[in-house]
Short mmCIF file of C-alpha atoms in Angstrom, two decimals:
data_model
loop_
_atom_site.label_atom_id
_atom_site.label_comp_id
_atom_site.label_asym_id
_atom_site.label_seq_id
_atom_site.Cartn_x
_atom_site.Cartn_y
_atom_site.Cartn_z
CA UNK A 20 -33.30 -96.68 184.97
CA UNK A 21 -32.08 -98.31 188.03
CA UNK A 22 -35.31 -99.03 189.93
CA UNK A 23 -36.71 -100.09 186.29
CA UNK A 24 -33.87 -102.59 185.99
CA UNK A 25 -34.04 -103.85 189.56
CA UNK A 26 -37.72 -103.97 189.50
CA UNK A 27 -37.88 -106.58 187.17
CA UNK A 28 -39.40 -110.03 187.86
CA UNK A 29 -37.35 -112.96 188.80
CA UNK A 30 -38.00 -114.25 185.02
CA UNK A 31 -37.38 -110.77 183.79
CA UNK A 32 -34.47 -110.36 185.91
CA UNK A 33 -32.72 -113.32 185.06
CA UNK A 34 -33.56 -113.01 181.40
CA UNK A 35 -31.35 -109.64 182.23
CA UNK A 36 -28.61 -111.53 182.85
CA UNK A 37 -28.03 -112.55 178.74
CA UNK A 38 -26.62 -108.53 178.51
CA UNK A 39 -26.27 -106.60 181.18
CA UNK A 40 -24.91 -103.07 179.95
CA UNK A 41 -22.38 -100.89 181.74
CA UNK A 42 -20.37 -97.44 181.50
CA UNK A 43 -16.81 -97.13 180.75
CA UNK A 44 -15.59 -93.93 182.86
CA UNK A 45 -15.51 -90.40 180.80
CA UNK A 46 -16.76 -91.59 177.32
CA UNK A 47 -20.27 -91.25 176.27
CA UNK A 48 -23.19 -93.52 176.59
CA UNK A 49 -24.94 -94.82 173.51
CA UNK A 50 -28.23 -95.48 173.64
CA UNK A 51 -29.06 -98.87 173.35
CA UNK A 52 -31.90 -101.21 172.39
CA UNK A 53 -31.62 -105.19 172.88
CA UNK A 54 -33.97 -107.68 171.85
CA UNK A 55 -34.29 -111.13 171.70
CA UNK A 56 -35.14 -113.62 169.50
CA UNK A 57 -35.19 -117.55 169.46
CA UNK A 58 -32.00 -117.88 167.64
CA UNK A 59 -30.15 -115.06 169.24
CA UNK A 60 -30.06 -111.37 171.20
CA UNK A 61 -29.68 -108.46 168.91
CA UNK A 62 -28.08 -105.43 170.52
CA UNK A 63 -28.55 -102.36 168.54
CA UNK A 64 -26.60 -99.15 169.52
CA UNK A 65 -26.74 -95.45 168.13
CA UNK A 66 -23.24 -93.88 167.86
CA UNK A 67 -23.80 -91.46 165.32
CA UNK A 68 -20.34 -89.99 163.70
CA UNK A 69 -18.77 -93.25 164.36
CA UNK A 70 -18.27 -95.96 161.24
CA UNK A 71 -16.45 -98.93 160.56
CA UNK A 72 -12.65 -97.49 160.76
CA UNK A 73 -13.43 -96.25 164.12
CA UNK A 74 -15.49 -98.71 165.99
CA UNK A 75 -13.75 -101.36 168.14
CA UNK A 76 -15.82 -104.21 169.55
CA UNK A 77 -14.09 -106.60 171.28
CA UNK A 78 -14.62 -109.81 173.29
CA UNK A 79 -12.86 -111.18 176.30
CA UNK A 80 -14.73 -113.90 178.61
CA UNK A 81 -17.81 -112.64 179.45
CA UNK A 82 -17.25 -109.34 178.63
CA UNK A 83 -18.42 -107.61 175.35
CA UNK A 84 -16.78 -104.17 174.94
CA UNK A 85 -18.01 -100.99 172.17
CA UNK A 86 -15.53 -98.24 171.77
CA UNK A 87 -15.84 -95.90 169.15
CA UNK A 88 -14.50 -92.77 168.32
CA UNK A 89 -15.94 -89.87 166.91
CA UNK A 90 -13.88 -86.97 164.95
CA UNK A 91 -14.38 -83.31 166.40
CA UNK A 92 -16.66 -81.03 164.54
CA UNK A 93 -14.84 -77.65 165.90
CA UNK A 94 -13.66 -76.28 162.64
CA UNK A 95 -11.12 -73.57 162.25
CA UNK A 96 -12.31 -69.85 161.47
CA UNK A 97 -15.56 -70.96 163.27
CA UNK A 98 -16.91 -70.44 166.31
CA UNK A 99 -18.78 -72.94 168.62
CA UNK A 100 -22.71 -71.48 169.33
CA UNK A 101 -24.28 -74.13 170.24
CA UNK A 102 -23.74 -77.48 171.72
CA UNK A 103 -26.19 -79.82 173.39
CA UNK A 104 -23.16 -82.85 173.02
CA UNK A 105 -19.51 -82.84 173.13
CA UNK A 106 -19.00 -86.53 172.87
CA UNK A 107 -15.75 -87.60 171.24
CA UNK A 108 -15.99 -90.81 172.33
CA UNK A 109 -18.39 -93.83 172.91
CA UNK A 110 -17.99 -96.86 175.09
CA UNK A 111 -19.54 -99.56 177.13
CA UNK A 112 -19.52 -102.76 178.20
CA UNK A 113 -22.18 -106.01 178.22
CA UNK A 114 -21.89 -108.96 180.06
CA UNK A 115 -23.15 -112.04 178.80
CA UNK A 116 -24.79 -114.79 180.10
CA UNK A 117 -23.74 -118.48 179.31
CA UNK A 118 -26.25 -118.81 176.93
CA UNK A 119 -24.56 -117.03 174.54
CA UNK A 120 -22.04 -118.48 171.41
CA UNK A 121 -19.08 -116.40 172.14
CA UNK A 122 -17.47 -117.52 168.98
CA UNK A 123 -20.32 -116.66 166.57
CA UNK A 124 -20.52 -112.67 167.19
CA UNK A 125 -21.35 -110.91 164.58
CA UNK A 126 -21.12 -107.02 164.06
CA UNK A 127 -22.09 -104.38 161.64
CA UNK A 128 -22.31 -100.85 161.47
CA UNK A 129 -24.52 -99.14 158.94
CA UNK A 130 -25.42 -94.74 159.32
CA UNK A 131 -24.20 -94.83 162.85
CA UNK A 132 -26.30 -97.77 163.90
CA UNK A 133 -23.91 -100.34 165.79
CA UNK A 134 -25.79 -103.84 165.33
CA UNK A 135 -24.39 -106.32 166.88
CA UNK A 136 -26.17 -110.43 166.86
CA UNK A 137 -24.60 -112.15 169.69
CA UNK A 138 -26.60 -116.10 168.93
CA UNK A 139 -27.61 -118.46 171.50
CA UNK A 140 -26.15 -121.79 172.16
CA UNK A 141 -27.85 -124.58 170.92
CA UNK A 142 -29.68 -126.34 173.47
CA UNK A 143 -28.56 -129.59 174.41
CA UNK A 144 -31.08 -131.82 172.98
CA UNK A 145 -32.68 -134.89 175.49
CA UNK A 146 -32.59 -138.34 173.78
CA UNK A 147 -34.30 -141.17 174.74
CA UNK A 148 -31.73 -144.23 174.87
CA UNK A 149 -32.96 -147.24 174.05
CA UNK A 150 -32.95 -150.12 176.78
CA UNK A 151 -31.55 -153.43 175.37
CA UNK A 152 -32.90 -156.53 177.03
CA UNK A 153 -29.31 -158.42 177.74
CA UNK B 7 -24.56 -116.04 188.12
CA UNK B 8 -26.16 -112.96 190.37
CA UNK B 9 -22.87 -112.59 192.31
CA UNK B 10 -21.68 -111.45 188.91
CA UNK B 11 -23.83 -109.19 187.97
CA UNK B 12 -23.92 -107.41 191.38
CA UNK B 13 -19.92 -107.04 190.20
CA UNK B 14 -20.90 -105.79 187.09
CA UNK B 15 -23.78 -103.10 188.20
CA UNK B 16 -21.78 -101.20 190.73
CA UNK B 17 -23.83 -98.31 192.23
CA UNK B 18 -20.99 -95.87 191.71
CA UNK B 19 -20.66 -96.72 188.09
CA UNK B 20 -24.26 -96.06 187.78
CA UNK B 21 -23.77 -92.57 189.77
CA UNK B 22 -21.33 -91.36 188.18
CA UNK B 23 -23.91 -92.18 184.28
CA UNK B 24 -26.51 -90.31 186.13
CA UNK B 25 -24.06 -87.53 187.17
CA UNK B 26 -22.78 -87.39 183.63
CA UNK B 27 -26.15 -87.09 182.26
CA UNK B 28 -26.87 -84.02 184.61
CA UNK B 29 -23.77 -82.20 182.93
CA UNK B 30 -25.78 -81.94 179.91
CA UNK B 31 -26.95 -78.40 178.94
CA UNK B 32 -30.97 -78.95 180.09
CA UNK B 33 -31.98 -77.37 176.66
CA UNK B 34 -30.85 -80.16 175.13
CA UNK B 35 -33.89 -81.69 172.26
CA UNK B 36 -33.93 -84.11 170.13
CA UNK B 37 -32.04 -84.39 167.95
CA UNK B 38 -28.83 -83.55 169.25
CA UNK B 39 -27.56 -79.97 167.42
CA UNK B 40 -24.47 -78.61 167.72
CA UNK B 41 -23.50 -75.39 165.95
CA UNK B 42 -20.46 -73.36 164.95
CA UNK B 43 -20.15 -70.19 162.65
CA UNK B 44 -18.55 -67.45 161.92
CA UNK B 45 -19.83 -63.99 160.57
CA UNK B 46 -20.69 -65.46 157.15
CA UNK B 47 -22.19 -69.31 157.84
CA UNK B 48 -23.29 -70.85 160.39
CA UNK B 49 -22.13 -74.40 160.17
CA UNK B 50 -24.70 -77.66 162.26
CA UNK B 51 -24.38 -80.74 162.75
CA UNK B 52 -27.81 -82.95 163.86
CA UNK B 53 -27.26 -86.42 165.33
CA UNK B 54 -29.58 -88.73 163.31
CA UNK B 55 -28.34 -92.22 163.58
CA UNK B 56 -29.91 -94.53 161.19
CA UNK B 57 -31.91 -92.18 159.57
CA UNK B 58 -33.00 -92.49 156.17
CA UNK B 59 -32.14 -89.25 154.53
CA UNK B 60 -35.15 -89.07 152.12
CA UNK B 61 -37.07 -88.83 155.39
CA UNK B 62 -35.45 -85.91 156.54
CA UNK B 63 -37.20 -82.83 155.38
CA UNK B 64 -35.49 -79.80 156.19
CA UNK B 65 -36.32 -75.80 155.13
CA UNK B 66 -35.50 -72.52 155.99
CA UNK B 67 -37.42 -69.54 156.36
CA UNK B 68 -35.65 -66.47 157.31
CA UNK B 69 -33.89 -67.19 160.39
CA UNK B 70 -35.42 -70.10 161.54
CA UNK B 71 -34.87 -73.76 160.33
CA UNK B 72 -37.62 -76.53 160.24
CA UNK B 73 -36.22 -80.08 160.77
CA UNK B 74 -38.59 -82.90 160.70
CA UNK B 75 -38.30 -86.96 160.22
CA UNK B 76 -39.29 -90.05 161.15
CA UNK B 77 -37.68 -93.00 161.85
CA UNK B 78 -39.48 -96.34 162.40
CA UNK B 79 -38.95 -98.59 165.56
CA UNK B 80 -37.78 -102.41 164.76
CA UNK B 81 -41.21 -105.07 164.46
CA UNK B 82 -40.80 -107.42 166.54
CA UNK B 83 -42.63 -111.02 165.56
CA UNK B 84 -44.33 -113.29 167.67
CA UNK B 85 -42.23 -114.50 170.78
CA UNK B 86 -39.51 -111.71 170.32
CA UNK B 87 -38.77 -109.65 173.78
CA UNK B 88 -37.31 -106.27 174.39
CA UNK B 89 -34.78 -106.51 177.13
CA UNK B 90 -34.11 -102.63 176.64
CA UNK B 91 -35.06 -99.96 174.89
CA UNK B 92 -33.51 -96.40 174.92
CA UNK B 93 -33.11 -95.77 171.43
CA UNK B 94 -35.79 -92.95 170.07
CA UNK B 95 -38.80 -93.56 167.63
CA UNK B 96 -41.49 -92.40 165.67
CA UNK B 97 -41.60 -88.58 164.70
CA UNK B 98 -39.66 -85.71 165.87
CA UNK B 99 -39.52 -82.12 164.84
CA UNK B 100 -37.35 -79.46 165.76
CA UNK B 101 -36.84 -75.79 164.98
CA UNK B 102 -33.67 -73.94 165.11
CA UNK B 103 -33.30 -70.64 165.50
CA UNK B 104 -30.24 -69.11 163.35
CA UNK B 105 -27.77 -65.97 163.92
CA UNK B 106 -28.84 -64.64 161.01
CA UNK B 107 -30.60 -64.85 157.76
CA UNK B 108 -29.57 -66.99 155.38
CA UNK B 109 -29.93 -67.78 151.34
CA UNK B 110 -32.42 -70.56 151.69
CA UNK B 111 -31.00 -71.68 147.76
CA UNK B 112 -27.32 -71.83 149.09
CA UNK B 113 -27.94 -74.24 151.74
CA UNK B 114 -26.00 -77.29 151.83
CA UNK B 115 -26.88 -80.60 153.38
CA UNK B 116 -25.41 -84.08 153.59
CA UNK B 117 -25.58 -87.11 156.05
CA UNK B 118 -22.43 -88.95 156.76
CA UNK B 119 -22.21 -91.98 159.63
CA UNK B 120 -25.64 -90.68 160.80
CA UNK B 121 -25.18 -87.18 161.46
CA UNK B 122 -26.25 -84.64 159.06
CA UNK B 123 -24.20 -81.77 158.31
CA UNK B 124 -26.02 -78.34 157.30
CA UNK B 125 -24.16 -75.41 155.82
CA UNK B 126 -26.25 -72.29 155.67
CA UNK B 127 -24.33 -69.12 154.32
CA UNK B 128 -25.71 -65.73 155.28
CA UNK B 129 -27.64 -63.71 153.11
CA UNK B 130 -25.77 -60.88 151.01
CA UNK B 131 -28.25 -58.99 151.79
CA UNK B 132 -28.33 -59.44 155.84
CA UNK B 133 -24.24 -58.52 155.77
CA UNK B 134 -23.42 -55.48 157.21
CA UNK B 135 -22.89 -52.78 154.67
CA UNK B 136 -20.14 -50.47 155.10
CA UNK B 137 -20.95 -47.35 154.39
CA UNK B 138 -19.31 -44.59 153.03
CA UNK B 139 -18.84 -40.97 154.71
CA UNK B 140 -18.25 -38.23 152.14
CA UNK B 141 -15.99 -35.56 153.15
CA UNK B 142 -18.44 -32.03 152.65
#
């Protein structure tokens, strides 16, 4: 993962720089998928067990933070057997580039699928300006 | 710009991921399974985000379960760019081997905020039988 990230062009790398993803100490990492598109990046995360009542995502500068919380599946009378994950939690943290509309972050969680359309700012257009002859 | 992002990816952050990944049982497959049971059921739950339960196909057959499905990757169009991609695709199946047998007509199965949660009671006929000793 690391040597893929750094490896990356200079165009790749500073593509990169849109959403860059990072852990939050002791809580799970969701796997993550981010594409982009001409209108905006998509950021799609699986946090199975987690839904809407349980799923922060929250926004401060630059910084694009997924918590979510997932309820314990130890039941009483039972006894654990098996258990390839013990997550209880999920979190991590993006940070954006500039070239992305802070206030038009959308989010939506559907089957434990986090999706999360974070749109670009409109370019700046160039116009011509017309020369008057005084 | 890249002064930031050397902030934000901080080798020890990315140490301690790679650490945390280690302290995963190695058996681990896909998909995640966790189980719990007692001496009656045997109680799973499968981590299938975004799956679409009629692709799930699940059966039993004495005391092993068969869990297969399929879950299609997003199409990208013309111009669109993946900037990462971690989340799994395509097929997967996966067989689980059970405690005991179980009454393939009792099981139970449902899928709630992408994980689906299997109930298998044992068998009446794999209990243990207490037997009797007459007094001669």
């Amino acid at each position: 993962m690391i040597v893929n990230d750094v490896c990356q062009t200079k165009q790749g790398f500073n593509r990169m720089n849109a959403v860059s993803k990072t852990c939050f100490r002791n809580s799970a990492l969701p796997a993550v998928d981010i594409y982009e598109t001409k209108d905006d990046f998509k950021l799609i995360a699986d946090m199975p067990g987690a839904n809407e009542d349980s799923i922060e995502v929250s926004i401060e500068k630059n910084v694009l933070a997924i918590k979510g919380k997932v309820e314990s599946l130890h039941t009483e009378g039972y006894k654990l057997i098996h258990s390839e994950s013990n997550v209880e939690d999920y979190g991590c943290i993006f940070t954006l580039g500039d070239e992305i509309d802070r206030d038009q972050i959308k989010a939506g969680i559907k089957h434990g699928v986090l999706t999360v359309c974070l749109p670009k700012i409109e370019p700046v257009k160039a116009r011509k300006i017309e020369v008057k002859a005084d | 710009m890249l002064r930031s992002r050397f902030l934000t990816w901080h080798p020890g952050l990315e140490m301690n991921r790679i650490f945390r990944d280690y302290d995963r049982p190695v058996a681990s497959g896909y998909p995640v399974v966790n189980a719990v049971a007692n001496p009656d059921t045997v109680k799973l739950t499968v981590e299938l985000p975004g799956y679409d339960p009629n692709e799930i196909k699940l059966s039993v057959l004495e005391k092993i379960m068969t869990l297969k499905g399929e879950r299609e990757a997003v199409t990208l169009n013309d111009g669109e760019v993946y900037h990462r991609q971690e989340r799994n695709h395509g097929k997967f199946a996966r067989q689980i081997h059970l405690p005991f047998m179980v009454d393939a007509d009792k099981v139970e199965a449902q899928m709630k905020d992408g994980i689906l949660h299997i109930r298998l009671p044992r068998a009446e006929s794999d209990k243990p039988k207490k037997i009797t000793i007459e007094d001669n």
